[in-house]
């Protein structure tokens, strides 16, 4: 683990003080807006001149969106709901890019009517709908990157083969759309800068005019396992652009996680500590938050969050960590080895760190009667 920066330590103190002073009902997510701003500014500084579009799905709290509007961020939106959210928080429609290649013709028409003029597509069908319902709009075609998978891979759902992307981009120009160029996303929580390098090389090899290149998001956060710093990714990206493009295209990035993850802490309470047999060394620790109330990214145990518990410093032992619902899949960590204090009891508090991304936005409305994870905001 990299030692926390001074800024991270201060943000953590602010979040902790807020939680301890206010003792909100658990579970809840608290987001520090100062950290959101800092993360956004770091991205700007590492990729100067890049058009930064915050991927709203990572954390759609209105206060987060408003803070980023004030910073001059653009937004990667994926639905009518996200378009309306950003506009309600003061975003200019020209700063929105509709990045979801899976959309209804009616979604395109509504976005266009609201003033959205940038779209990403990856199919003939969506391209035809764009030509009809967003005439003249700026478009990018998403292709599938040929790079190792990320920590939370997208699989093959988005993007088309590079040769097809080249054909679709030529077709887009013929349909009267304003062609920006190519787009790719290496998958979220990608720790290997080589993935972006591969994408940039593939984009150059498409052999189509490239006014702008959208390299997506995917920039990682250090959870229990460390992640390379943003500077490493940025250097690789700048190097690959210079190497593969005689005239580098305008750069577009769509960070989600990297803007909000470190800004959030989930405070949760232990519901029960038990064992499955008297001989079993493992204790089962059931928290009041689980797979359906914010910890969706623990599916396949992809993301292993850092935990902070009561009784630090005493003895500890191995645990399985699970959520509170009557669902067999609501087990958070079973294969990932976690150890928690032996003194841990029902009613003790457990903080889940760096939980500002893909948590509240993923929680269910009220599965099994457990309400969605509320978001509180500091700063
Ligand atoms: C989810 C998403 C992002 C953000 O990805 P992160 O890994 O959170 O940075 C960016 N662009 C698109 C199109 C996405 O779907």
mmCIF file of C-alpha atoms and ligand atoms in Angstrom:
data_model
loop_
_atom_site.group_PDB
_atom_site.id
_atom_site.type_symbol
_atom_site.label_atom_id
_atom_site.label_comp_id
_atom_site.label_asym_id
_atom_site.label_seq_id
_atom_site.Cartn_x
_atom_site.Cartn_y
_atom_site.Cartn_z
ATOM 1 C CA UNK A 1 0.000 0.000 0.000
ATOM 2 C CA UNK A 2 1.309 3.429 -0.872
ATOM 3 C CA UNK A 3 1.366 5.669 2.190
ATOM 4 C CA UNK A 4 -1.646 7.978 2.118
ATOM 5 C CA UNK A 5 -0.850 11.457 0.893
ATOM 6 C CA UNK A 6 -1.253 14.336 3.315
ATOM 7 C CA UNK A 7 -4.369 15.440 1.442
ATOM 8 C CA UNK A 8 -5.884 11.948 1.722
ATOM 9 C CA UNK A 9 -5.125 11.825 5.450
ATOM 10 C CA UNK A 10 -6.861 15.183 5.987
ATOM 11 C CA UNK A 11 -9.883 14.137 3.920
ATOM 12 C CA UNK A 12 -10.156 10.946 5.930
ATOM 13 C CA UNK A 13 -10.032 12.961 9.154
ATOM 14 C CA UNK A 14 -12.802 15.226 7.878
ATOM 15 C CA UNK A 15 -15.003 12.257 6.971
ATOM 16 C CA UNK A 16 -14.328 10.535 10.262
ATOM 17 C CA UNK A 17 -15.026 13.667 12.282
ATOM 18 C CA UNK A 18 -18.311 14.152 10.406
ATOM 19 C CA UNK A 19 -19.351 10.563 11.073
ATOM 20 C CA UNK A 20 -18.335 10.622 14.727
ATOM 21 C CA UNK A 21 -19.956 14.022 15.409
ATOM 22 C CA UNK A 22 -23.209 13.314 13.588
ATOM 23 C CA UNK A 23 -23.524 9.584 14.238
ATOM 24 C CA UNK A 24 -25.823 9.103 11.224
ATOM 25 C CA UNK A 25 -28.001 6.028 10.935
ATOM 26 C CA UNK A 26 -26.008 3.238 9.286
ATOM 27 C CA UNK A 27 -25.377 2.241 6.642
ATOM 28 C CA UNK A 28 -24.586 5.485 4.855
ATOM 29 C CA UNK A 29 -22.078 6.871 2.393
ATOM 30 C CA UNK A 30 -20.377 10.161 3.201
ATOM 31 C CA UNK A 31 -18.692 12.016 0.350
ATOM 32 C CA UNK A 32 -16.076 14.737 0.796
ATOM 33 C CA UNK A 33 -16.526 17.289 -1.986
ATOM 34 C CA UNK A 34 -13.077 18.815 -1.410
ATOM 35 C CA UNK A 35 -11.546 15.451 -2.357
ATOM 36 C CA UNK A 36 -13.744 15.263 -5.472
ATOM 37 C CA UNK A 37 -12.408 18.684 -6.521
ATOM 38 C CA UNK A 38 -8.812 17.683 -5.745
ATOM 39 C CA UNK A 39 -9.091 14.463 -7.749
ATOM 40 C CA UNK A 40 -10.567 16.350 -10.685
ATOM 41 C CA UNK A 41 -7.767 18.938 -10.567
ATOM 42 C CA UNK A 42 -5.102 16.203 -10.428
ATOM 43 C CA UNK A 43 -6.530 14.627 -13.577
ATOM 44 C CA UNK A 44 -6.516 17.996 -15.292
ATOM 45 C CA UNK A 45 -2.920 18.585 -14.261
ATOM 46 C CA UNK A 46 -1.739 15.148 -15.422
ATOM 47 C CA UNK A 47 -3.488 15.394 -18.801
ATOM 48 C CA UNK A 48 -3.284 19.081 -19.662
ATOM 49 C CA UNK A 49 -5.546 20.131 -22.487
ATOM 50 C CA UNK A 50 -7.664 16.992 -22.286
ATOM 51 C CA UNK A 51 -11.414 17.324 -22.329
ATOM 52 C CA UNK A 52 -12.435 15.729 -19.009
ATOM 53 C CA UNK A 53 -15.928 14.235 -18.945
ATOM 54 C CA UNK A 54 -16.919 12.892 -15.521
ATOM 55 C CA UNK A 55 -18.722 9.542 -15.882
ATOM 56 C CA UNK A 56 -21.838 10.290 -13.863
ATOM 57 C CA UNK A 57 -22.720 6.678 -13.085
ATOM 58 C CA UNK A 58 -19.768 6.402 -10.669
ATOM 59 C CA UNK A 59 -21.497 8.737 -8.227
ATOM 60 C CA UNK A 60 -24.559 10.667 -9.354
ATOM 61 C CA UNK A 61 -25.086 12.606 -6.093
ATOM 62 C CA UNK A 62 -26.382 16.038 -7.201
ATOM 63 C CA UNK A 63 -23.807 17.769 -4.966
ATOM 64 C CA UNK A 64 -20.974 15.881 -6.688
ATOM 65 C CA UNK A 65 -22.261 16.868 -10.120
ATOM 66 C CA UNK A 66 -22.705 20.502 -9.015
ATOM 67 C CA UNK A 67 -19.155 20.615 -7.603
ATOM 68 C CA UNK A 68 -17.799 19.326 -10.907
ATOM 69 C CA UNK A 69 -19.886 21.794 -12.927
ATOM 70 C CA UNK A 70 -18.195 24.526 -10.873
ATOM 71 C CA UNK A 71 -14.780 23.009 -11.715
ATOM 72 C CA UNK A 72 -15.564 23.224 -15.424
ATOM 73 C CA UNK A 73 -15.921 19.475 -15.962
ATOM 74 C CA UNK A 74 -17.883 17.979 -18.811
ATOM 75 C CA UNK A 75 -20.013 14.875 -18.281
ATOM 76 C CA UNK A 76 -20.277 11.406 -19.771
ATOM 77 C CA UNK A 77 -23.962 10.517 -19.513
ATOM 78 C CA UNK A 78 -25.713 7.266 -20.339
ATOM 79 C CA UNK A 79 -29.443 7.903 -20.060
ATOM 80 C CA UNK A 80 -32.180 10.501 -20.109
ATOM 81 C CA UNK A 81 -32.052 10.500 -16.303
ATOM 82 C CA UNK A 82 -28.355 11.412 -16.273
ATOM 83 C CA UNK A 83 -28.877 14.138 -18.883
ATOM 84 C CA UNK A 84 -31.610 15.680 -16.739
ATOM 85 C CA UNK A 85 -29.552 15.332 -13.553
ATOM 86 C CA UNK A 86 -26.589 17.221 -15.044
ATOM 87 C CA UNK A 87 -28.746 19.965 -16.541
ATOM 88 C CA UNK A 88 -30.571 20.398 -13.223
ATOM 89 C CA UNK A 89 -27.186 20.947 -11.557
ATOM 90 C CA UNK A 90 -26.302 23.716 -13.998
ATOM 91 C CA UNK A 91 -24.257 21.844 -16.599
ATOM 92 C CA UNK A 92 -24.335 23.348 -20.074
ATOM 93 C CA UNK A 93 -25.810 20.815 -22.523
ATOM 94 C CA UNK A 94 -22.766 21.347 -24.766
ATOM 95 C CA UNK A 95 -20.594 19.886 -21.957
ATOM 96 C CA UNK A 96 -22.509 16.584 -22.063
ATOM 97 C CA UNK A 97 -21.460 13.580 -24.108
ATOM 98 C CA UNK A 98 -23.922 10.707 -24.461
ATOM 99 C CA UNK A 99 -21.432 7.857 -24.168
ATOM 100 C CA UNK A 100 -23.745 4.858 -23.948
ATOM 101 C CA UNK A 101 -23.897 3.089 -27.332
ATOM 102 C CA UNK A 102 -27.045 1.258 -26.185
ATOM 103 C CA UNK A 103 -29.916 3.705 -26.435
ATOM 104 C CA UNK A 104 -33.418 4.056 -27.814
ATOM 105 C CA UNK A 105 -34.188 6.403 -30.675
ATOM 106 C CA UNK A 106 -36.432 8.293 -28.228
ATOM 107 C CA UNK A 107 -33.486 8.750 -25.800
ATOM 108 C CA UNK A 108 -31.421 10.277 -28.616
ATOM 109 C CA UNK A 109 -34.262 12.599 -29.603
ATOM 110 C CA UNK A 110 -34.769 13.756 -26.004
ATOM 111 C CA UNK A 111 -31.059 14.367 -25.465
ATOM 112 C CA UNK A 112 -30.824 16.257 -28.742
ATOM 113 C CA UNK A 113 -33.864 18.360 -27.852
ATOM 114 C CA UNK A 114 -32.151 19.169 -24.536
ATOM 115 C CA UNK A 115 -29.098 20.462 -26.435
ATOM 116 C CA UNK A 116 -26.764 17.439 -26.251
ATOM 117 C CA UNK A 117 -24.592 17.369 -29.370
ATOM 118 C CA UNK A 118 -22.017 14.634 -28.692
ATOM 119 C CA UNK A 119 -22.706 10.922 -28.879
ATOM 120 C CA UNK A 120 -20.821 7.610 -28.967
ATOM 121 C CA UNK A 121 -22.081 4.658 -30.995
ATOM 122 C CA UNK A 122 -20.811 1.189 -31.917
ATOM 123 C CA UNK A 123 -23.400 -0.183 -34.354
ATOM 124 C CA UNK A 124 -25.176 0.562 -37.613
ATOM 125 C CA UNK A 125 -28.540 0.703 -35.858
ATOM 126 C CA UNK A 126 -27.513 3.342 -33.335
ATOM 127 C CA UNK A 127 -25.665 5.305 -36.027
ATOM 128 C CA UNK A 128 -28.813 5.417 -38.192
ATOM 129 C CA UNK A 129 -30.827 6.618 -35.197
ATOM 130 C CA UNK A 130 -28.248 9.335 -34.503
ATOM 131 C CA UNK A 131 -28.360 10.535 -38.113
ATOM 132 C CA UNK A 132 -32.139 10.747 -37.896
ATOM 133 C CA UNK A 133 -32.679 12.112 -34.370
ATOM 134 C CA UNK A 134 -29.475 14.089 -33.746
ATOM 135 C CA UNK A 135 -28.667 15.419 -37.231
ATOM 136 C CA UNK A 136 -25.256 17.020 -37.514
ATOM 137 C CA UNK A 137 -24.163 15.893 -34.027
ATOM 138 C CA UNK A 138 -20.529 15.132 -33.164
ATOM 139 C CA UNK A 139 -20.019 11.376 -33.004
ATOM 140 C CA UNK A 140 -17.336 8.909 -31.960
ATOM 141 C CA UNK A 141 -17.308 5.174 -32.635
ATOM 142 C CA UNK A 142 -16.330 2.834 -29.813
ATOM 143 C CA UNK A 143 -14.174 -0.119 -30.711
ATOM 144 C CA UNK A 144 -13.168 -3.134 -28.632
ATOM 145 C CA UNK A 145 -9.646 -2.792 -27.262
ATOM 146 C CA UNK A 146 -7.351 -5.739 -27.604
ATOM 147 C CA UNK A 147 -5.750 -5.538 -24.166
ATOM 148 C CA UNK A 148 -5.773 -7.637 -20.984
ATOM 149 C CA UNK A 149 -8.928 -7.345 -18.917
ATOM 150 C CA UNK A 150 -9.330 -4.842 -16.111
ATOM 151 C CA UNK A 151 -10.281 -5.391 -12.464
ATOM 152 C CA UNK A 152 -13.966 -5.038 -13.337
ATOM 153 C CA UNK A 153 -14.123 -5.940 -17.048
ATOM 154 C CA UNK A 154 -16.882 -4.891 -19.445
ATOM 155 C CA UNK A 155 -16.477 -8.110 -21.449
ATOM 156 C CA UNK A 156 -17.655 -7.807 -25.039
ATOM 157 C CA UNK A 157 -20.803 -5.761 -24.406
ATOM 158 C CA UNK A 158 -19.502 -2.454 -25.819
ATOM 159 C CA UNK A 159 -17.484 -1.561 -28.856
ATOM 160 C CA UNK A 160 -17.136 -3.231 -32.248
ATOM 161 C CA UNK A 161 -14.185 -4.703 -34.118
ATOM 162 C CA UNK A 162 -11.713 -2.009 -35.244
ATOM 163 C CA UNK A 163 -12.304 -2.699 -38.960
ATOM 164 C CA UNK A 164 -16.025 -2.255 -38.423
ATOM 165 C CA UNK A 165 -15.413 0.978 -36.466
ATOM 166 C CA UNK A 166 -13.466 2.345 -39.450
ATOM 167 C CA UNK A 167 -16.364 1.480 -41.759
ATOM 168 C CA UNK A 168 -18.950 2.994 -39.388
ATOM 169 C CA UNK A 169 -16.966 6.234 -39.075
ATOM 170 C CA UNK A 170 -16.838 6.600 -42.874
ATOM 171 C CA UNK A 171 -20.547 5.890 -42.984
ATOM 172 C CA UNK A 172 -21.199 8.496 -40.252
ATOM 173 C CA UNK A 173 -19.553 11.191 -42.376
ATOM 174 C CA UNK A 174 -21.726 10.144 -45.313
ATOM 175 C CA UNK A 175 -24.834 10.496 -43.116
ATOM 176 C CA UNK A 176 -24.014 14.131 -42.388
ATOM 177 C CA UNK A 177 -22.752 13.628 -38.848
ATOM 178 C CA UNK A 178 -19.699 15.487 -37.588
ATOM 179 C CA UNK A 179 -17.082 12.781 -37.008
ATOM 180 C CA UNK A 180 -14.836 13.235 -33.954
ATOM 181 C CA UNK A 181 -13.065 9.882 -34.269
ATOM 182 C CA UNK A 182 -12.686 6.768 -32.172
ATOM 183 C CA UNK A 183 -13.478 5.908 -28.576
ATOM 184 C CA UNK A 184 -12.499 3.021 -26.354
ATOM 185 C CA UNK A 185 -12.704 2.023 -22.702
ATOM 186 C CA UNK A 186 -10.169 -0.396 -21.286
ATOM 187 C CA UNK A 187 -12.539 -1.543 -18.507
ATOM 188 C CA UNK A 188 -12.869 -0.105 -15.043
ATOM 189 C CA UNK A 189 -10.134 -0.314 -12.369
ATOM 190 C CA UNK A 190 -7.388 -1.016 -14.902
ATOM 191 C CA UNK A 191 -4.002 -1.094 -13.240
ATOM 192 C CA UNK A 192 -1.892 -1.604 -16.370
ATOM 193 C CA UNK A 193 -1.094 1.558 -18.378
ATOM 194 C CA UNK A 194 -0.274 -0.731 -21.333
ATOM 195 C CA UNK A 195 -4.026 -1.120 -21.916
ATOM 196 C CA UNK A 196 -4.369 2.553 -22.962
ATOM 197 C CA UNK A 197 -1.212 2.294 -25.036
ATOM 198 C CA UNK A 198 -2.783 -0.646 -26.921
ATOM 199 C CA UNK A 199 -6.013 1.292 -27.444
ATOM 200 C CA UNK A 200 -4.217 4.364 -28.755
ATOM 201 C CA UNK A 201 -2.177 2.253 -31.174
ATOM 202 C CA UNK A 202 -5.322 0.503 -32.416
ATOM 203 C CA UNK A 203 -7.074 3.843 -32.872
ATOM 204 C CA UNK A 204 -4.182 5.108 -34.993
ATOM 205 C CA UNK A 205 -4.327 1.935 -37.085
ATOM 206 C CA UNK A 206 -8.000 2.533 -37.971
ATOM 207 C CA UNK A 207 -6.743 4.780 -40.741
ATOM 208 C CA UNK A 208 -9.560 7.316 -40.403
ATOM 209 C CA UNK A 209 -9.292 11.052 -39.682
ATOM 210 C CA UNK A 210 -9.060 11.503 -35.911
ATOM 211 C CA UNK A 211 -10.088 14.939 -34.726
ATOM 212 C CA UNK A 212 -10.573 13.691 -31.170
ATOM 213 C CA UNK A 213 -9.719 10.429 -29.451
ATOM 214 C CA UNK A 214 -11.818 9.384 -26.486
ATOM 215 C CA UNK A 215 -9.758 7.057 -24.281
ATOM 216 C CA UNK A 216 -12.576 6.509 -21.777
ATOM 217 C CA UNK A 217 -12.107 5.971 -18.069
ATOM 218 C CA UNK A 218 -10.743 3.027 -16.133
ATOM 219 C CA UNK A 219 -8.110 4.881 -14.098
ATOM 220 C CA UNK A 220 -7.625 2.812 -10.955
ATOM 221 C CA UNK A 221 -7.952 3.502 -7.260
ATOM 222 C CA UNK A 222 -5.721 1.865 -4.651
ATOM 223 C CA UNK A 223 -8.022 -0.286 -2.540
ATOM 224 C CA UNK A 224 -6.514 -3.081 -0.429
ATOM 225 C CA UNK A 225 -4.125 -3.691 -3.313
ATOM 226 C CA UNK A 226 -2.147 -0.674 -4.395
ATOM 227 C CA UNK A 227 -2.643 0.826 -7.846
ATOM 228 C CA UNK A 228 -0.094 2.729 -9.896
ATOM 229 C CA UNK A 229 -0.468 6.485 -9.529
ATOM 230 C CA UNK A 230 -2.310 8.467 -12.169
ATOM 231 C CA UNK A 231 0.981 10.043 -13.267
ATOM 232 C CA UNK A 232 2.139 6.654 -14.575
ATOM 233 C CA UNK A 233 -0.974 6.217 -16.695
ATOM 234 C CA UNK A 234 -0.806 9.788 -17.938
ATOM 235 C CA UNK A 235 2.829 9.444 -18.993
ATOM 236 C CA UNK A 236 2.064 6.230 -20.908
ATOM 237 C CA UNK A 237 -0.917 7.893 -22.613
ATOM 238 C CA UNK A 238 1.026 10.997 -23.619
ATOM 239 C CA UNK A 239 3.865 8.817 -24.914
ATOM 240 C CA UNK A 240 1.563 6.613 -26.987
ATOM 241 C CA UNK A 241 -0.225 9.605 -28.538
ATOM 242 C CA UNK A 242 3.094 11.133 -29.569
ATOM 243 C CA UNK A 243 4.356 7.807 -30.916
ATOM 244 C CA UNK A 244 1.315 6.790 -32.951
ATOM 245 C CA UNK A 245 -0.089 10.099 -34.229
ATOM 246 C CA UNK A 246 2.010 12.540 -36.274
ATOM 247 C CA UNK A 247 -0.545 15.181 -35.250
ATOM 248 C CA UNK A 248 -2.034 14.100 -31.926
ATOM 249 C CA UNK A 249 -5.845 14.306 -31.840
ATOM 250 C CA UNK A 250 -7.649 16.229 -29.108
ATOM 251 C CA UNK A 251 -7.751 13.969 -26.072
ATOM 252 C CA UNK A 252 -11.029 13.125 -24.321
ATOM 253 C CA UNK A 253 -11.096 11.220 -21.010
ATOM 254 C CA UNK A 254 -14.104 9.936 -19.086
ATOM 255 C CA UNK A 255 -12.955 9.210 -15.533
ATOM 256 C CA UNK A 256 -15.533 8.045 -13.016
ATOM 257 C CA UNK A 257 -13.878 6.067 -10.263
ATOM 258 C CA UNK A 258 -10.720 8.204 -10.195
ATOM 259 C CA UNK A 259 -12.775 11.309 -9.417
ATOM 260 C CA UNK A 260 -14.951 10.001 -6.600
ATOM 261 C CA UNK A 261 -13.679 6.733 -5.086
ATOM 262 C CA UNK A 262 -11.275 8.217 -2.540
ATOM 263 C CA UNK A 263 -13.836 10.861 -1.599
ATOM 264 C CA UNK A 264 -16.238 8.458 0.111
ATOM 265 C CA UNK A 265 -16.541 6.311 3.212
ATOM 266 C CA UNK A 266 -19.407 3.942 3.986
ATOM 267 C CA UNK A 267 -20.154 3.652 7.677
ATOM 268 C CA UNK A 268 -21.745 0.372 8.569
ATOM 269 C CA UNK A 269 -22.610 -1.558 11.721
ATOM 270 C CA UNK A 270 -22.007 -5.182 12.613
ATOM 271 C CA UNK A 271 -25.361 -6.999 12.768
ATOM 272 C CA UNK A 272 -24.059 -10.357 13.964
ATOM 273 C CA UNK A 273 -20.837 -12.303 14.451
ATOM 274 C CA UNK A 274 -21.260 -16.077 14.332
ATOM 275 C CA UNK A 275 -19.648 -19.390 13.389
ATOM 276 C CA UNK A 276 -20.971 -22.174 11.211
ATOM 277 C CA UNK A 277 -19.549 -24.888 13.465
ATOM 278 C CA UNK A 278 -17.932 -24.890 16.864
ATOM 279 C CA UNK A 279 -14.728 -26.115 15.244
ATOM 280 C CA UNK A 280 -14.616 -23.528 12.486
ATOM 281 C CA UNK A 281 -11.870 -20.969 12.831
ATOM 282 C CA UNK A 282 -13.683 -18.573 10.507
ATOM 283 C CA UNK A 283 -16.233 -16.213 11.959
ATOM 284 C CA UNK A 284 -19.021 -14.879 9.773
ATOM 285 C CA UNK A 285 -19.366 -11.134 10.173
ATOM 286 C CA UNK A 286 -22.710 -9.807 8.924
ATOM 287 C CA UNK A 287 -22.768 -6.082 8.219
ATOM 288 C CA UNK A 288 -25.815 -3.867 7.724
ATOM 289 C CA UNK A 289 -24.580 -3.159 4.186
ATOM 290 C CA UNK A 290 -24.144 -5.786 1.486
ATOM 291 C CA UNK A 291 -24.264 -6.640 -2.179
ATOM 292 C CA UNK A 292 -27.672 -5.026 -2.672
ATOM 293 C CA UNK A 293 -27.187 -1.886 -0.607
ATOM 294 C CA UNK A 294 -24.000 -0.512 -2.119
ATOM 295 C CA UNK A 295 -21.338 -3.210 -2.318
ATOM 296 C CA UNK A 296 -22.213 -4.350 -5.851
ATOM 297 C CA UNK A 297 -18.571 -4.198 -6.886
ATOM 298 C CA UNK A 298 -17.770 -7.052 -4.526
ATOM 299 C CA UNK A 299 -19.450 -9.316 -7.089
ATOM 300 C CA UNK A 300 -16.794 -11.918 -7.942
ATOM 301 C CA UNK A 301 -14.866 -10.148 -5.158
ATOM 302 C CA UNK A 302 -13.492 -7.792 -7.825
ATOM 303 C CA UNK A 303 -12.995 -4.871 -5.491
ATOM 304 C CA UNK A 304 -11.469 -5.567 -2.071
ATOM 305 C CA UNK A 305 -12.106 -2.488 0.043
ATOM 306 C CA UNK A 306 -9.975 -1.449 2.995
ATOM 307 C CA UNK A 307 -11.918 -1.720 6.241
ATOM 308 C CA UNK A 308 -11.517 0.185 9.493
ATOM 309 C CA UNK A 309 -13.102 -1.390 12.532
ATOM 310 C CA UNK A 310 -13.571 -0.963 16.226
ATOM 311 C CA UNK A 311 -10.950 -2.631 18.467
ATOM 312 C CA UNK A 312 -7.886 -2.020 16.290
ATOM 313 C CA UNK A 313 -4.606 -3.359 17.534
ATOM 314 C CA UNK A 314 -5.933 -6.402 19.420
ATOM 315 C CA UNK A 315 -5.809 -9.970 18.123
ATOM 316 C CA UNK A 316 -7.562 -10.771 14.913
ATOM 317 C CA UNK A 317 -8.740 -13.840 13.018
ATOM 318 C CA UNK A 318 -10.076 -14.905 9.622
ATOM 319 C CA UNK A 319 -13.599 -13.922 8.641
ATOM 320 C CA UNK A 320 -16.184 -14.270 5.940
ATOM 321 C CA UNK A 321 -17.993 -10.962 5.455
ATOM 322 C CA UNK A 322 -21.632 -10.919 4.390
ATOM 323 C CA UNK A 323 -24.555 -8.554 3.980
ATOM 324 C CA UNK A 324 -27.836 -8.533 5.902
ATOM 325 C CA UNK A 325 -30.353 -9.832 3.324
ATOM 326 C CA UNK A 326 -31.884 -13.304 2.960
ATOM 327 C CA UNK A 327 -30.064 -13.890 -0.306
ATOM 328 C CA UNK A 328 -27.373 -16.501 -0.708
ATOM 329 C CA UNK A 329 -25.365 -14.257 -3.027
ATOM 330 C CA UNK A 330 -25.242 -11.489 -0.467
ATOM 331 C CA UNK A 331 -21.790 -12.609 0.669
ATOM 332 C CA UNK A 332 -19.197 -9.899 0.274
ATOM 333 C CA UNK A 333 -15.866 -11.678 0.830
ATOM 334 C CA UNK A 334 -15.529 -15.434 1.105
ATOM 335 C CA UNK A 335 -12.432 -16.180 -1.000
ATOM 336 C CA UNK A 336 -10.541 -12.945 -0.380
ATOM 337 C CA UNK A 337 -8.752 -13.401 2.931
ATOM 338 C CA UNK A 338 -9.918 -10.832 5.469
ATOM 339 C CA UNK A 339 -8.992 -10.774 9.156
ATOM 340 C CA UNK A 340 -10.971 -8.742 11.691
ATOM 341 C CA UNK A 341 -10.517 -8.182 15.438
ATOM 342 C CA UNK A 342 -11.505 -11.079 17.670
ATOM 343 C CA UNK A 343 -13.227 -8.532 19.908
ATOM 344 C CA UNK A 344 -15.624 -7.462 17.118
ATOM 345 C CA UNK A 345 -19.260 -7.591 18.311
ATOM 346 C CA UNK A 346 -22.739 -6.794 17.077
ATOM 347 C CA UNK A 347 -23.235 -3.025 17.212
ATOM 348 C CA UNK A 348 -19.592 -2.188 16.451
ATOM 349 C CA UNK A 349 -18.952 0.210 13.602
ATOM 350 C CA UNK A 350 -17.028 -0.755 10.463
ATOM 351 C CA UNK A 351 -15.929 1.875 7.929
ATOM 352 C CA UNK A 352 -15.475 0.878 4.289
ATOM 353 C CA UNK A 353 -12.819 3.181 2.841
ATOM 354 C CA UNK A 354 -12.479 4.663 -0.655
ATOM 355 C CA UNK A 355 -16.099 3.784 -1.315
ATOM 356 C CA UNK A 356 -17.188 6.915 -3.186
ATOM 357 C CA UNK A 357 -17.493 5.194 -6.582
ATOM 358 C CA UNK A 358 -20.070 2.636 -7.736
ATOM 359 C CA UNK A 359 -21.706 2.142 -4.346
ATOM 360 C CA UNK A 360 -24.783 4.282 -3.633
ATOM 361 C CA UNK A 361 -25.599 4.385 -7.352
ATOM 362 C CA UNK A 362 -25.708 0.582 -7.419
ATOM 363 C CA UNK A 363 -27.864 -0.008 -4.360
ATOM 364 C CA UNK A 364 -31.305 -1.511 -4.836
ATOM 365 C CA UNK A 365 -34.487 0.382 -4.056
ATOM 366 C CA UNK A 366 -35.492 -1.800 -1.147
ATOM 367 C CA UNK A 367 -34.574 -5.417 -1.700
ATOM 368 C CA UNK A 368 -35.795 -7.421 1.290
ATOM 369 C CA UNK A 369 -36.950 -4.168 2.908
ATOM 370 C CA UNK A 370 -33.465 -2.699 3.209
ATOM 371 C CA UNK A 371 -33.523 0.899 1.934
ATOM 372 C CA UNK A 372 -31.056 2.183 -0.663
ATOM 373 C CA UNK A 373 -27.750 3.528 0.654
ATOM 374 C CA UNK A 374 -28.179 7.220 1.530
ATOM 375 C CA UNK A 375 -25.456 9.705 0.549
ATOM 376 C CA UNK A 376 -24.428 12.524 2.905
ATOM 377 C CA UNK A 377 -22.077 15.235 1.760
ATOM 378 C CA UNK A 378 -19.268 17.129 3.495
ATOM 379 C CA UNK A 379 -17.496 20.276 2.279
HETATM 380 C C1 LIG B 1 -18.380 3.662 -16.720
HETATM 381 C C2 LIG B 1 -17.821 4.433 -17.841
HETATM 382 C C3 LIG B 1 -16.763 5.321 -17.617
HETATM 383 C C4 LIG B 1 -16.081 5.485 -16.291
HETATM 384 O O1 LIG B 1 -15.227 4.434 -15.990
HETATM 385 P P1 LIG B 1 -14.296 4.458 -14.700
HETATM 386 O O2 LIG B 1 -13.681 3.146 -14.706
HETATM 387 O O3 LIG B 1 -15.172 4.712 -13.530
HETATM 388 O O4 LIG B 1 -13.319 5.563 -14.893
HETATM 389 C C5 LIG B 1 -16.329 6.072 -18.692
HETATM 390 N N1 LIG B 1 -16.879 5.947 -19.914
HETATM 391 C C6 LIG B 1 -17.888 5.097 -20.166
HETATM 392 C C7 LIG B 1 -18.456 5.016 -21.524
HETATM 393 C C8 LIG B 1 -18.380 4.308 -19.131
HETATM 394 O O5 LIG B 1 -19.373 3.449 -19.377
#
